Tab-separated table of C-alpha atoms in Angstrom:
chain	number	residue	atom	x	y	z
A	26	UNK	CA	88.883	98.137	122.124
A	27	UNK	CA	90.097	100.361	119.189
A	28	UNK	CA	90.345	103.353	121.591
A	29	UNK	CA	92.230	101.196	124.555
A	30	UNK	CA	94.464	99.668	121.347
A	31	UNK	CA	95.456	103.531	120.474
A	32	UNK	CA	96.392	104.969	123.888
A	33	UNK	CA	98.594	102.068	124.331
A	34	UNK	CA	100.391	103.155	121.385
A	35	UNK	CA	100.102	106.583	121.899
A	36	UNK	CA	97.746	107.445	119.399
A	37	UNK	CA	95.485	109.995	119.960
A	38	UNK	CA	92.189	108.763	119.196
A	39	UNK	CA	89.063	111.365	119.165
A	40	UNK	CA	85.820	109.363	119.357
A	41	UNK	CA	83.153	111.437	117.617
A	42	UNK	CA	79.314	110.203	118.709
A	43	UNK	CA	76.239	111.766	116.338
A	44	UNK	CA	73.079	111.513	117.561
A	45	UNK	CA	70.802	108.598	115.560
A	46	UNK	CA	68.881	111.085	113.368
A	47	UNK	CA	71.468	112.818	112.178
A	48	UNK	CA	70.959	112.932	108.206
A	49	UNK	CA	73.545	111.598	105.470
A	50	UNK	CA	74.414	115.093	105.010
A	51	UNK	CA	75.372	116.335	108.440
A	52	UNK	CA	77.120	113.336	108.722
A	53	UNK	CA	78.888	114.122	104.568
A	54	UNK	CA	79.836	117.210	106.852
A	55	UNK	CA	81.692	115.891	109.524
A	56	UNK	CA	83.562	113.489	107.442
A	57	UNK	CA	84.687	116.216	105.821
A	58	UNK	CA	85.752	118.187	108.410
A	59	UNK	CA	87.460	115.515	109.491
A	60	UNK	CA	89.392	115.395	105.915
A	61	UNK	CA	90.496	119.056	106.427
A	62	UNK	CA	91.721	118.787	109.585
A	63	UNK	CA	95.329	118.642	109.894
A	64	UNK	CA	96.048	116.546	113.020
A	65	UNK	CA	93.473	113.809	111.437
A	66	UNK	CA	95.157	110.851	109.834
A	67	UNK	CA	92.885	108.509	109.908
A	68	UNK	CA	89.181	108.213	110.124
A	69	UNK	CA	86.875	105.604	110.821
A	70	UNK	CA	83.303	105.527	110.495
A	71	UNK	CA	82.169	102.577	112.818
A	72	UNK	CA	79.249	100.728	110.762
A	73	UNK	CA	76.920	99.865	110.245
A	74	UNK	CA	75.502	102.870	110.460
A	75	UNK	CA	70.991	103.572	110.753
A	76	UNK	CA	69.305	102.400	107.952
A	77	UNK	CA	68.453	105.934	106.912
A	78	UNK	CA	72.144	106.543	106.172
A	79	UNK	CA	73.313	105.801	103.021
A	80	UNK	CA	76.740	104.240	104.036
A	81	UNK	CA	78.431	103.770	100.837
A	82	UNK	CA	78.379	107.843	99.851
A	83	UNK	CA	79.560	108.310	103.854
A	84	UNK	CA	82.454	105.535	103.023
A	85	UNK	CA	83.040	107.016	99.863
A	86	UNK	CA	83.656	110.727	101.135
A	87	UNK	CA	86.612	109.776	103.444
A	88	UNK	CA	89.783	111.412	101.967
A	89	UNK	CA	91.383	108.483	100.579
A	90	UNK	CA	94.757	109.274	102.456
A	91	UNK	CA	93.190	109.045	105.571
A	92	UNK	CA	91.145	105.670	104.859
A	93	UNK	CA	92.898	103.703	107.333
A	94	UNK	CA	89.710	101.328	107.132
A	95	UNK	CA	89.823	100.477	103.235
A	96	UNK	CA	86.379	101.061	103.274
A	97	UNK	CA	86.416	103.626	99.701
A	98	UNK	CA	85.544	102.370	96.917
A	99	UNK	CA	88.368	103.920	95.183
A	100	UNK	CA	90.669	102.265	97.906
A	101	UNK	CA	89.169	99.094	97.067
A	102	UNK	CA	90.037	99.106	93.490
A	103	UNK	CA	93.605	100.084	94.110
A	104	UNK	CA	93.681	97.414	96.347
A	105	UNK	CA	92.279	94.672	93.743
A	106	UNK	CA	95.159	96.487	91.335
A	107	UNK	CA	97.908	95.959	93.828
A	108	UNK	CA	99.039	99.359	94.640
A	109	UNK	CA	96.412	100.369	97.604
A	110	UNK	CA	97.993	102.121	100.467
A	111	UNK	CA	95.562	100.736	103.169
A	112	UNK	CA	93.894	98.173	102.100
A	113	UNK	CA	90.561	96.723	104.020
A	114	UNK	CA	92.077	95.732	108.277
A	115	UNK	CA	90.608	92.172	107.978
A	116	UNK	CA	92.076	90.967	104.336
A	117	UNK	CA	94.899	93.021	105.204
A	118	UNK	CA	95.021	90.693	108.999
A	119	UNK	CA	94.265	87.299	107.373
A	120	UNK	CA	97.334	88.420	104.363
A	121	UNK	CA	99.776	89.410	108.038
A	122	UNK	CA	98.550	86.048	109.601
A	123	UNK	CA	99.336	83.846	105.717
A	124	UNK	CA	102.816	85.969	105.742
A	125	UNK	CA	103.536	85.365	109.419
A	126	UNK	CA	103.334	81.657	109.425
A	127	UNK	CA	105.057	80.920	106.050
A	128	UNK	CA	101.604	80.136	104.199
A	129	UNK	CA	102.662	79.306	101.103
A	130	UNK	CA	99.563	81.014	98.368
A	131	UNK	CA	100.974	80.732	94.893
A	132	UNK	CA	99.389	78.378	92.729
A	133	UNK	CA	97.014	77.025	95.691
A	134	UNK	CA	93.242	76.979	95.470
A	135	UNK	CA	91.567	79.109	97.897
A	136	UNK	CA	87.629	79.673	98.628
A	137	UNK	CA	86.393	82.517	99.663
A	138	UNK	CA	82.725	82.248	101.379
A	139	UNK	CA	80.886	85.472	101.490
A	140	UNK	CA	81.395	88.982	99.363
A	141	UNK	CA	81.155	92.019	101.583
A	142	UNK	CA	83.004	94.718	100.394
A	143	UNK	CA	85.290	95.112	103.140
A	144	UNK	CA	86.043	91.367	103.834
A	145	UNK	CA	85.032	89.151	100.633
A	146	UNK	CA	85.635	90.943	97.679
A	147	UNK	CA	88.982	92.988	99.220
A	148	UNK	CA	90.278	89.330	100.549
A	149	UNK	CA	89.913	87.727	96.876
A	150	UNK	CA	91.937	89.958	95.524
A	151	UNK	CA	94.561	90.049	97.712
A	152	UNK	CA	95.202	86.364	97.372
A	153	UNK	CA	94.436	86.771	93.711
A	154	UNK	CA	97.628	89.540	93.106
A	155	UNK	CA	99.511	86.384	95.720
A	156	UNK	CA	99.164	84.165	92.611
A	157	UNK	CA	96.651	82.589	93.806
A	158	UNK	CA	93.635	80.371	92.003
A	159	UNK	CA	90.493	82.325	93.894
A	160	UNK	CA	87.191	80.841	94.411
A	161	UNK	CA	84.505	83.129	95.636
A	162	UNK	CA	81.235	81.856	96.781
A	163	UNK	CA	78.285	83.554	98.721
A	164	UNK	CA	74.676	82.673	99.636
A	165	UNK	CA	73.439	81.133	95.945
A	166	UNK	CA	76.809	79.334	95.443
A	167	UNK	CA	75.117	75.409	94.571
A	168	UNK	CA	77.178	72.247	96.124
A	169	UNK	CA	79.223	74.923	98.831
A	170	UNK	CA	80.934	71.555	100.635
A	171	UNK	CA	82.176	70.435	97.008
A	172	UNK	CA	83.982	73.371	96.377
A	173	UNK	CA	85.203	74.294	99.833
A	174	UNK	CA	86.742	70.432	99.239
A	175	UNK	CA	88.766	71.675	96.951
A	176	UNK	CA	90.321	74.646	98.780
A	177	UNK	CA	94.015	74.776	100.146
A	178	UNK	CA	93.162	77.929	101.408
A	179	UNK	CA	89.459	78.532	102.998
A	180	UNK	CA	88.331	82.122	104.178
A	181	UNK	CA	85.227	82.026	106.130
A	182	UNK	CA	83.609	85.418	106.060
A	183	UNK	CA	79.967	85.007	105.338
A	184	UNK	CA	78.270	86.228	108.973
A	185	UNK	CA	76.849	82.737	109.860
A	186	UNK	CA	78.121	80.844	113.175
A	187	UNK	CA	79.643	77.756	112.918
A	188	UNK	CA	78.806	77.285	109.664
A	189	UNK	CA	81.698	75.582	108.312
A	190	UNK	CA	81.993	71.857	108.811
A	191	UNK	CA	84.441	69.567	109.369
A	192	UNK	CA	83.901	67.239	106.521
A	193	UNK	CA	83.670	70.176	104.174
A	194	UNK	CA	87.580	70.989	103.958
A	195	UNK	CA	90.027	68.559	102.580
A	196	UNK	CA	92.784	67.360	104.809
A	197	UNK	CA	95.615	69.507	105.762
A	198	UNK	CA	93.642	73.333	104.723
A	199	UNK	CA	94.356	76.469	105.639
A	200	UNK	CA	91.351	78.076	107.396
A	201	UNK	CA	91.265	81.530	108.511
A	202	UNK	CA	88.153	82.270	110.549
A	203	UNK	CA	87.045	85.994	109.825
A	204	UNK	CA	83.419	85.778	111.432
A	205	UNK	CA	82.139	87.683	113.904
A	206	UNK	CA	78.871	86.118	115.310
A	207	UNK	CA	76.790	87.258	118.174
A	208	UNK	CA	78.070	85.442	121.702
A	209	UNK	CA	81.967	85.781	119.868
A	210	UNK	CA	81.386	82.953	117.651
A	211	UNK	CA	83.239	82.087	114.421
A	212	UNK	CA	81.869	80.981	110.925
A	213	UNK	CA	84.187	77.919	111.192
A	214	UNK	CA	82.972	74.464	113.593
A	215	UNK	CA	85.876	74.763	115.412
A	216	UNK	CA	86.127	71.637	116.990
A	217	UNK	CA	85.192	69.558	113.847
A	218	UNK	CA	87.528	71.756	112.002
A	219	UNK	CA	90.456	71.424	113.698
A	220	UNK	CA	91.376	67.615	113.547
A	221	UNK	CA	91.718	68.432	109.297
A	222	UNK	CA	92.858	71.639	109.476
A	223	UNK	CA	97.100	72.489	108.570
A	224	UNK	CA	96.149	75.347	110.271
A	225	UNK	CA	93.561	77.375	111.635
A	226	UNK	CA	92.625	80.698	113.462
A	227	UNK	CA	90.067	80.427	116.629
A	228	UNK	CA	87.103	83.045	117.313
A	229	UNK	CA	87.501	84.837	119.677
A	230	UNK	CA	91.200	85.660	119.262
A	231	UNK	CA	92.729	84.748	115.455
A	232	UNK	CA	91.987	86.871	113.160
A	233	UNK	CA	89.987	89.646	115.393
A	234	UNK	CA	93.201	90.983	117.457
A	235	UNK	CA	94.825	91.557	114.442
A	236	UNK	CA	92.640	93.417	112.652
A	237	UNK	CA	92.941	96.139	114.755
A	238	UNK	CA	96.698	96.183	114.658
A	239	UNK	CA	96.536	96.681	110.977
A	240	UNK	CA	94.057	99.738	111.484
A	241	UNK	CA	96.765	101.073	114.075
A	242	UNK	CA	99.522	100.086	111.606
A	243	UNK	CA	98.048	102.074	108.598
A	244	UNK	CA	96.955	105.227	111.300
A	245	UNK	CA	101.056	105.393	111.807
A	246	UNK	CA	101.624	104.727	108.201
A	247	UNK	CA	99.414	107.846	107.271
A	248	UNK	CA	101.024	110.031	110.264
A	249	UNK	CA	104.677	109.021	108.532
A	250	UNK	CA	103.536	109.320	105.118
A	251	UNK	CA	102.055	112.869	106.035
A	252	UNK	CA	105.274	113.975	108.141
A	253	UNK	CA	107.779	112.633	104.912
A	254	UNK	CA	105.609	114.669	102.827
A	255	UNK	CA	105.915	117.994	105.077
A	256	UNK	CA	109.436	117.593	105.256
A	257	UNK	CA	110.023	117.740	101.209
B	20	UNK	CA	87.016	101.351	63.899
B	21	UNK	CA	85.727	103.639	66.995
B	22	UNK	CA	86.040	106.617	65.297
B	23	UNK	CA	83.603	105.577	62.107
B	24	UNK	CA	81.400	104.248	65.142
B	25	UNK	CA	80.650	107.173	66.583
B	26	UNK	CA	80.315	108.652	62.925
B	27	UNK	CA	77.834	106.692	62.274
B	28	UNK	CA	75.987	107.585	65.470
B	29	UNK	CA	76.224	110.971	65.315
B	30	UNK	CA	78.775	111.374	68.022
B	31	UNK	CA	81.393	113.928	67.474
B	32	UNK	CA	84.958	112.154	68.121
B	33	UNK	CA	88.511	113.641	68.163
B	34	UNK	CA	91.982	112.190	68.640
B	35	UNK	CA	94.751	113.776	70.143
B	36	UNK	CA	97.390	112.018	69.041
B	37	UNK	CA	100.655	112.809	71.100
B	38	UNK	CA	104.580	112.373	69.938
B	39	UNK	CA	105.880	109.168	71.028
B	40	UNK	CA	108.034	111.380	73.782
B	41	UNK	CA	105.512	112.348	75.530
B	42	UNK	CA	105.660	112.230	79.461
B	43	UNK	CA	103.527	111.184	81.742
B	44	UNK	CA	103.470	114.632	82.812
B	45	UNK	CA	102.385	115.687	79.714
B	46	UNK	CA	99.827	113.002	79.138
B	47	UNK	CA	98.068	114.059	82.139
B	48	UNK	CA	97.732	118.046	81.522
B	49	UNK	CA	96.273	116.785	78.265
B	50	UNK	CA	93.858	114.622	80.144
B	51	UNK	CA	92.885	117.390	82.697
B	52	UNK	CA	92.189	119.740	79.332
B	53	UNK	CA	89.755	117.384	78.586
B	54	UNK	CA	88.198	116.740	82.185
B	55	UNK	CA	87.683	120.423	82.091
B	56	UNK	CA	86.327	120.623	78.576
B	57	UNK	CA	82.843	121.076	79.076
B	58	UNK	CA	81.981	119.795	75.028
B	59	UNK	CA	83.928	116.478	76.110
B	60	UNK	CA	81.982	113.439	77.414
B	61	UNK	CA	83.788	110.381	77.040
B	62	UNK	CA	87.752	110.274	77.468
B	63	UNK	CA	89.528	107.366	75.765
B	64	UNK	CA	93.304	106.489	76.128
B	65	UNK	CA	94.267	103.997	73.673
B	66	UNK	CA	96.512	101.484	75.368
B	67	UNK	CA	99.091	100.257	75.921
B	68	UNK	CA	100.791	103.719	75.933
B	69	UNK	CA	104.905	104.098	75.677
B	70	UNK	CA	106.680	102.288	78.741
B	71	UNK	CA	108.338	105.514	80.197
B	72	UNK	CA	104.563	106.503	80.661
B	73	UNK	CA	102.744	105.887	84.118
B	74	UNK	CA	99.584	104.145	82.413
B	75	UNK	CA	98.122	103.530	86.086
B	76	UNK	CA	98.367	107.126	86.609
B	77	UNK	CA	97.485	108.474	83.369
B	78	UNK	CA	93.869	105.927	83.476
B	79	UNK	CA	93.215	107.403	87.201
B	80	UNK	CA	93.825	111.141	85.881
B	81	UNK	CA	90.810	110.464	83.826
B	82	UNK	CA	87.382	112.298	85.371
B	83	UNK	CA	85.896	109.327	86.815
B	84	UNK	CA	81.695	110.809	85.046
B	85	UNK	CA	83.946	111.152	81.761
B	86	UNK	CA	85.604	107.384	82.299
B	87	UNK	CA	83.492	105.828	79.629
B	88	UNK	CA	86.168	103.485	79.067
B	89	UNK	CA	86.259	102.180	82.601
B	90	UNK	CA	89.607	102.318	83.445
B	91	UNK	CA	90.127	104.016	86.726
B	92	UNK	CA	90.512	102.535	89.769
B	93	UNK	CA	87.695	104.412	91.486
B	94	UNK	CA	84.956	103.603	88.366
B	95	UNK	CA	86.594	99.476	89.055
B	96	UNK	CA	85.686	100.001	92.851
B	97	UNK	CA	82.158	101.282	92.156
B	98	UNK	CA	81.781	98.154	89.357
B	99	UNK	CA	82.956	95.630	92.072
B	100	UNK	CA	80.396	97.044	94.667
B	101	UNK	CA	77.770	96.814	92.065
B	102	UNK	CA	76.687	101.005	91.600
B	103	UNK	CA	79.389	101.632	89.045
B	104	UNK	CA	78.316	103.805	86.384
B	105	UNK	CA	80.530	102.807	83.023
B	106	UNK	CA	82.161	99.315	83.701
B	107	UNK	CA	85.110	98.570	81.301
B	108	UNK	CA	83.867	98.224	77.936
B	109	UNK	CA	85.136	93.979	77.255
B	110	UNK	CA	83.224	93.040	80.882
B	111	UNK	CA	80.177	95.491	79.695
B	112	UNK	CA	79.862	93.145	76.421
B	113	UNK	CA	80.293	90.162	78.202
B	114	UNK	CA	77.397	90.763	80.494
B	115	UNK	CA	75.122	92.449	77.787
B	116	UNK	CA	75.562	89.186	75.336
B	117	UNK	CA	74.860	86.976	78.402
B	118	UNK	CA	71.780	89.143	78.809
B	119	UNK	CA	71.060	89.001	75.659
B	120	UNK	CA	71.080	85.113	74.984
B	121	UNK	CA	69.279	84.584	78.140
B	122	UNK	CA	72.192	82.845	79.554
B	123	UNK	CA	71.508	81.794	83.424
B	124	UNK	CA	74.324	83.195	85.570
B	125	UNK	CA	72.596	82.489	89.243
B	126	UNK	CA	74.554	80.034	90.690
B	127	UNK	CA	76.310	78.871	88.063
B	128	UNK	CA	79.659	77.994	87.740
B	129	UNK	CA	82.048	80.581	86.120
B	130	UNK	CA	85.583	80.428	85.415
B	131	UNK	CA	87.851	83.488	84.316
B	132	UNK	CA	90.834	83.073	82.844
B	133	UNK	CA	92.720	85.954	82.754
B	134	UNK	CA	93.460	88.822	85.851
B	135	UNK	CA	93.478	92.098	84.135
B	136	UNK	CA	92.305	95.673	85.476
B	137	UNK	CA	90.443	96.071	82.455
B	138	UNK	CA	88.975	92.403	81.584
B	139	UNK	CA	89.704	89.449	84.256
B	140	UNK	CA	88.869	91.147	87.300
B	141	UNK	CA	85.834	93.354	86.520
B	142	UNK	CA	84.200	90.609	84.298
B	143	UNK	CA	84.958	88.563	87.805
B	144	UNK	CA	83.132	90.833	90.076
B	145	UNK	CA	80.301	91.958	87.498
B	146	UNK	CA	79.658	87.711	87.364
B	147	UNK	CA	79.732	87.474	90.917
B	148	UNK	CA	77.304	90.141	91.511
B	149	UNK	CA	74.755	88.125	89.271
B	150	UNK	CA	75.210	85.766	91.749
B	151	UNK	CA	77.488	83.115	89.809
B	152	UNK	CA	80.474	81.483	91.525
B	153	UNK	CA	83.439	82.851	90.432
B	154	UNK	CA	86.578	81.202	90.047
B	155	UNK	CA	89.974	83.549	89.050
B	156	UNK	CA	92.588	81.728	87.297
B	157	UNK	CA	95.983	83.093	86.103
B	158	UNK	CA	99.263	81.691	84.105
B	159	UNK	CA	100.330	80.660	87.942
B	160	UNK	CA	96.930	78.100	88.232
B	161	UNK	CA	97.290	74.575	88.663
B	162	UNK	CA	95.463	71.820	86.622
B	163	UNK	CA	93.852	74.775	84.446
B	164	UNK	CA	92.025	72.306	82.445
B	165	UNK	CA	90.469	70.461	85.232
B	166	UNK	CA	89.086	74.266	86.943
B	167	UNK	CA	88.097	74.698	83.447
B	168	UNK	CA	86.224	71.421	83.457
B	169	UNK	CA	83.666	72.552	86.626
B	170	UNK	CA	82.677	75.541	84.261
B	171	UNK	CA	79.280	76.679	82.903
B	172	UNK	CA	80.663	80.013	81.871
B	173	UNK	CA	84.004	80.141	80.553
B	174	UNK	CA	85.550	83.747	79.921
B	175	UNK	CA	88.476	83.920	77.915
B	176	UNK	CA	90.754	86.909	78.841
B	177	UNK	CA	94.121	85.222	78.870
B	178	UNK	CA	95.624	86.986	75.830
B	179	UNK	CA	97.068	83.782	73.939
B	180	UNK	CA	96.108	82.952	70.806
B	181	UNK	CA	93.585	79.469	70.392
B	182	UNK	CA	94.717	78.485	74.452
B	183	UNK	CA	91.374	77.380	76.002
B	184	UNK	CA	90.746	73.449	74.075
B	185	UNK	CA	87.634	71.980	73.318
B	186	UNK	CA	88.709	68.882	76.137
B	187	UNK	CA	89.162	71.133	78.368
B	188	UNK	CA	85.831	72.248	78.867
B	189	UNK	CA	82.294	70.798	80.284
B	190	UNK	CA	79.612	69.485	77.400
B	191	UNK	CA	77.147	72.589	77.418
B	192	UNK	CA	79.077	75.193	78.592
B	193	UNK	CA	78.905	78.369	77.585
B	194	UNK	CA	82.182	80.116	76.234
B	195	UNK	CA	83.075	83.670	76.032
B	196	UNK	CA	85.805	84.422	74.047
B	197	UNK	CA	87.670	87.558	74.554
B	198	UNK	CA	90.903	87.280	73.316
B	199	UNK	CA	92.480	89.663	70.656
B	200	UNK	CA	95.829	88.136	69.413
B	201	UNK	CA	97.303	89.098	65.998
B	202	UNK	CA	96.084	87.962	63.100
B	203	UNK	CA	93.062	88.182	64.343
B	204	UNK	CA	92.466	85.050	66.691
B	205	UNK	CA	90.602	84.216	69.835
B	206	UNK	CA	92.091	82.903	73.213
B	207	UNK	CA	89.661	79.906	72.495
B	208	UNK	CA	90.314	77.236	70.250
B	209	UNK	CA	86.955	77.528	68.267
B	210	UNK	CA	86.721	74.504	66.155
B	211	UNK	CA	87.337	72.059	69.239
B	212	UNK	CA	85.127	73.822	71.634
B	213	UNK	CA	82.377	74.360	69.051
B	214	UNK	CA	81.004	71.058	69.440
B	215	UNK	CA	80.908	70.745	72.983
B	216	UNK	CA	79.807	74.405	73.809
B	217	UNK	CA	75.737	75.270	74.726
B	218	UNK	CA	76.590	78.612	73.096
B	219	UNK	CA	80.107	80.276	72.101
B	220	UNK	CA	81.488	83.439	70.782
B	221	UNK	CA	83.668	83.219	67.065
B	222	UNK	CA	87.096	85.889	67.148
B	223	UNK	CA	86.624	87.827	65.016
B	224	UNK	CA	82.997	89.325	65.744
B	225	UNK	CA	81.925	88.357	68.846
B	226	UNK	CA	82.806	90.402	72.053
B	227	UNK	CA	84.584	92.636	70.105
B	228	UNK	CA	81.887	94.473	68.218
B	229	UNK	CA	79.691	94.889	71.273
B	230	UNK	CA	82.679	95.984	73.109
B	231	UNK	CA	82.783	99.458	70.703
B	232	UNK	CA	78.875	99.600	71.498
B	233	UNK	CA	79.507	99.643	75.345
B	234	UNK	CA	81.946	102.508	75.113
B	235	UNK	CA	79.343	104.520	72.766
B	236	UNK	CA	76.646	103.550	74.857
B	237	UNK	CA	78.812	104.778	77.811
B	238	UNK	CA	79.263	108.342	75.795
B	239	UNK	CA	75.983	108.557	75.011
B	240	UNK	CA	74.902	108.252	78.780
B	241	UNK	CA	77.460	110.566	80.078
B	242	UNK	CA	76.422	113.215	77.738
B	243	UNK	CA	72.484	112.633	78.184
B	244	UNK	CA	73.216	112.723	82.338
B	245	UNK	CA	74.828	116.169	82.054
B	246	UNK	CA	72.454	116.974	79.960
B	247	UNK	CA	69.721	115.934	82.561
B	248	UNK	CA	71.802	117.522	85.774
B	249	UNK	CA	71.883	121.055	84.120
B	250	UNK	CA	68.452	121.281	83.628
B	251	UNK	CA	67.681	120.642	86.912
């Protein structure tokens, strides 16, 4: 879909398969090839990745200025301190979707469920530097309906289908569905969602389709950003 | 007071201490001398520095294995996915007194008050990574006292001398004061919360002693790992 998404634009995308024993270190090497090469502006390392991998030093050796994903740490934390370039494609979706329909975040309580550290944690603090109040819960979180109940704003992100109910959320909540659960199923009960929702995003479609237009839309960024530079 | 710290420990310190004109350019060769200082372990830069100074850009100059402060954005990214090596120093104290009382953080209730790079959001993710629910709250939250009110563990970070009121909080909760206001007062109201508190921190003492301890322990480690890497 990402590939299909890029020739439309006219991106050109370059889709690099390793075999599944390659080691952390060949694959260190072609990430960093990738960082030297001039006609690269944006990488992507499709995850997860084999278990013998260790995916957070892979993550972290993407040139920052061509993390279109948001998946370095050191992206992450300029994210959290408001000045990230590219911050994480699904917060930075659910943030487009909030903006697009006029959602207003300031002041409002919103619940995060589930801390990964491309969706959760990335997500909280984006609605945290929107002046919002930010709840974030996760597996041990004790009385999760009672504090969902509470939420103007709920982000389901936790990797467990259909898991939020309608008689969790409080009438009139904003619920952004960012699960992706095997057979394209949500983390949100749609159907007993919907009645008390404000608003809310459906799986499949919402917040999905999006995502990958923010990955495209911080691929062109980095092109432009790269080209302004050039031309100084 | 951190200088005669490290005398006492046996750690040699020096300060640099820079004409008020300084720019940021110049700030940040300084730094890079001292990234490339082999006999340097630990970089500190007192804050806040001038306002023509880029303090963002001066913190993320700083060699993230020399960042005993934990300042950078990068060392914050690594803290919030839970492999950082020096956290900043206030969270560091935080956790180690919680640790040290034998406070329970698993699914408890916390509630930080307070969104700084340094304090409010790294205290936030090092509590959510001991598994507490962690609610962010700001000078634009609603109904402070009643998010207050759901809290076991209250952190303090808000920067306003005796805010946080004893009515404000739960019976048994435990209270974390780590405010610094002049003359020498806490962001909690001590003598109202005292009664109602399971455990609480006075201003002065408190957080602030074991905050100094974090950063030596911080230059202690640095030094003893590149000690250990080049004998290897």
């Amino acid at each position: 879909m990402k590939g299909n998404a890029c020739e439309r634009l006219g991106i050109d995308s370059k889709q690099i398969h390793l075999p599944e024993e390659t080691t952390t270190e060949q694959l260190l090497d072609q990430i960093e090839k990738l960082n030297e090469d001039e006609t690269v502006h944006g990488i992507l390392l499709q995850h997860p990745v084999p278990n013998h991998i260790d995916e957070r030093l892979a993550f972290d050796t993407i040139a920052i200025e061509k993390d279109v994903d948001g998946v370095t740490s050191e992206g992450f934390g300029q994210t959290a301190f408001n000045f990230g370039k590219f911050p994480s494609c699904t917060p930075a979706a659910i943030l487009e979707m909030i903006d697009f329909y006029h959602i207003p975040v300031e002041g409002k309580r919103a619940v995060v469920i589930g801390r990964s550290p491309i969706l959760g944690k990335p997500v909280s603090m984006m609605l945290l530097n929107r002046n919002a109040t930010v709840t974030m819960c996760h597996s041990k979180t004790e009385n999760l309906p009672e504090v969902i109940q509470q939420a103007d704003i709920v982000i389901a992100a936790v990797g467990k289908p259909s898991f939020v109910q309608g008689n969790w959320v409080k009438q009139g909540a904003v619920i952004l569905d960012a699960g992706y659960n095997k057979g394209n199923i949500g983390d949100v009960d749609y159907d007993s969602c919907v009645e008390k929702a404000g608003a809310i995003t459906p799986v499949p479609g919402g917040v999905g389709p999006v995502t990958i237009s923010m990955l495209l839309k911080h691929t062109v960024l980095s092109a432009e950003w790269k080209t302004a530079k050039g031309n100084i």
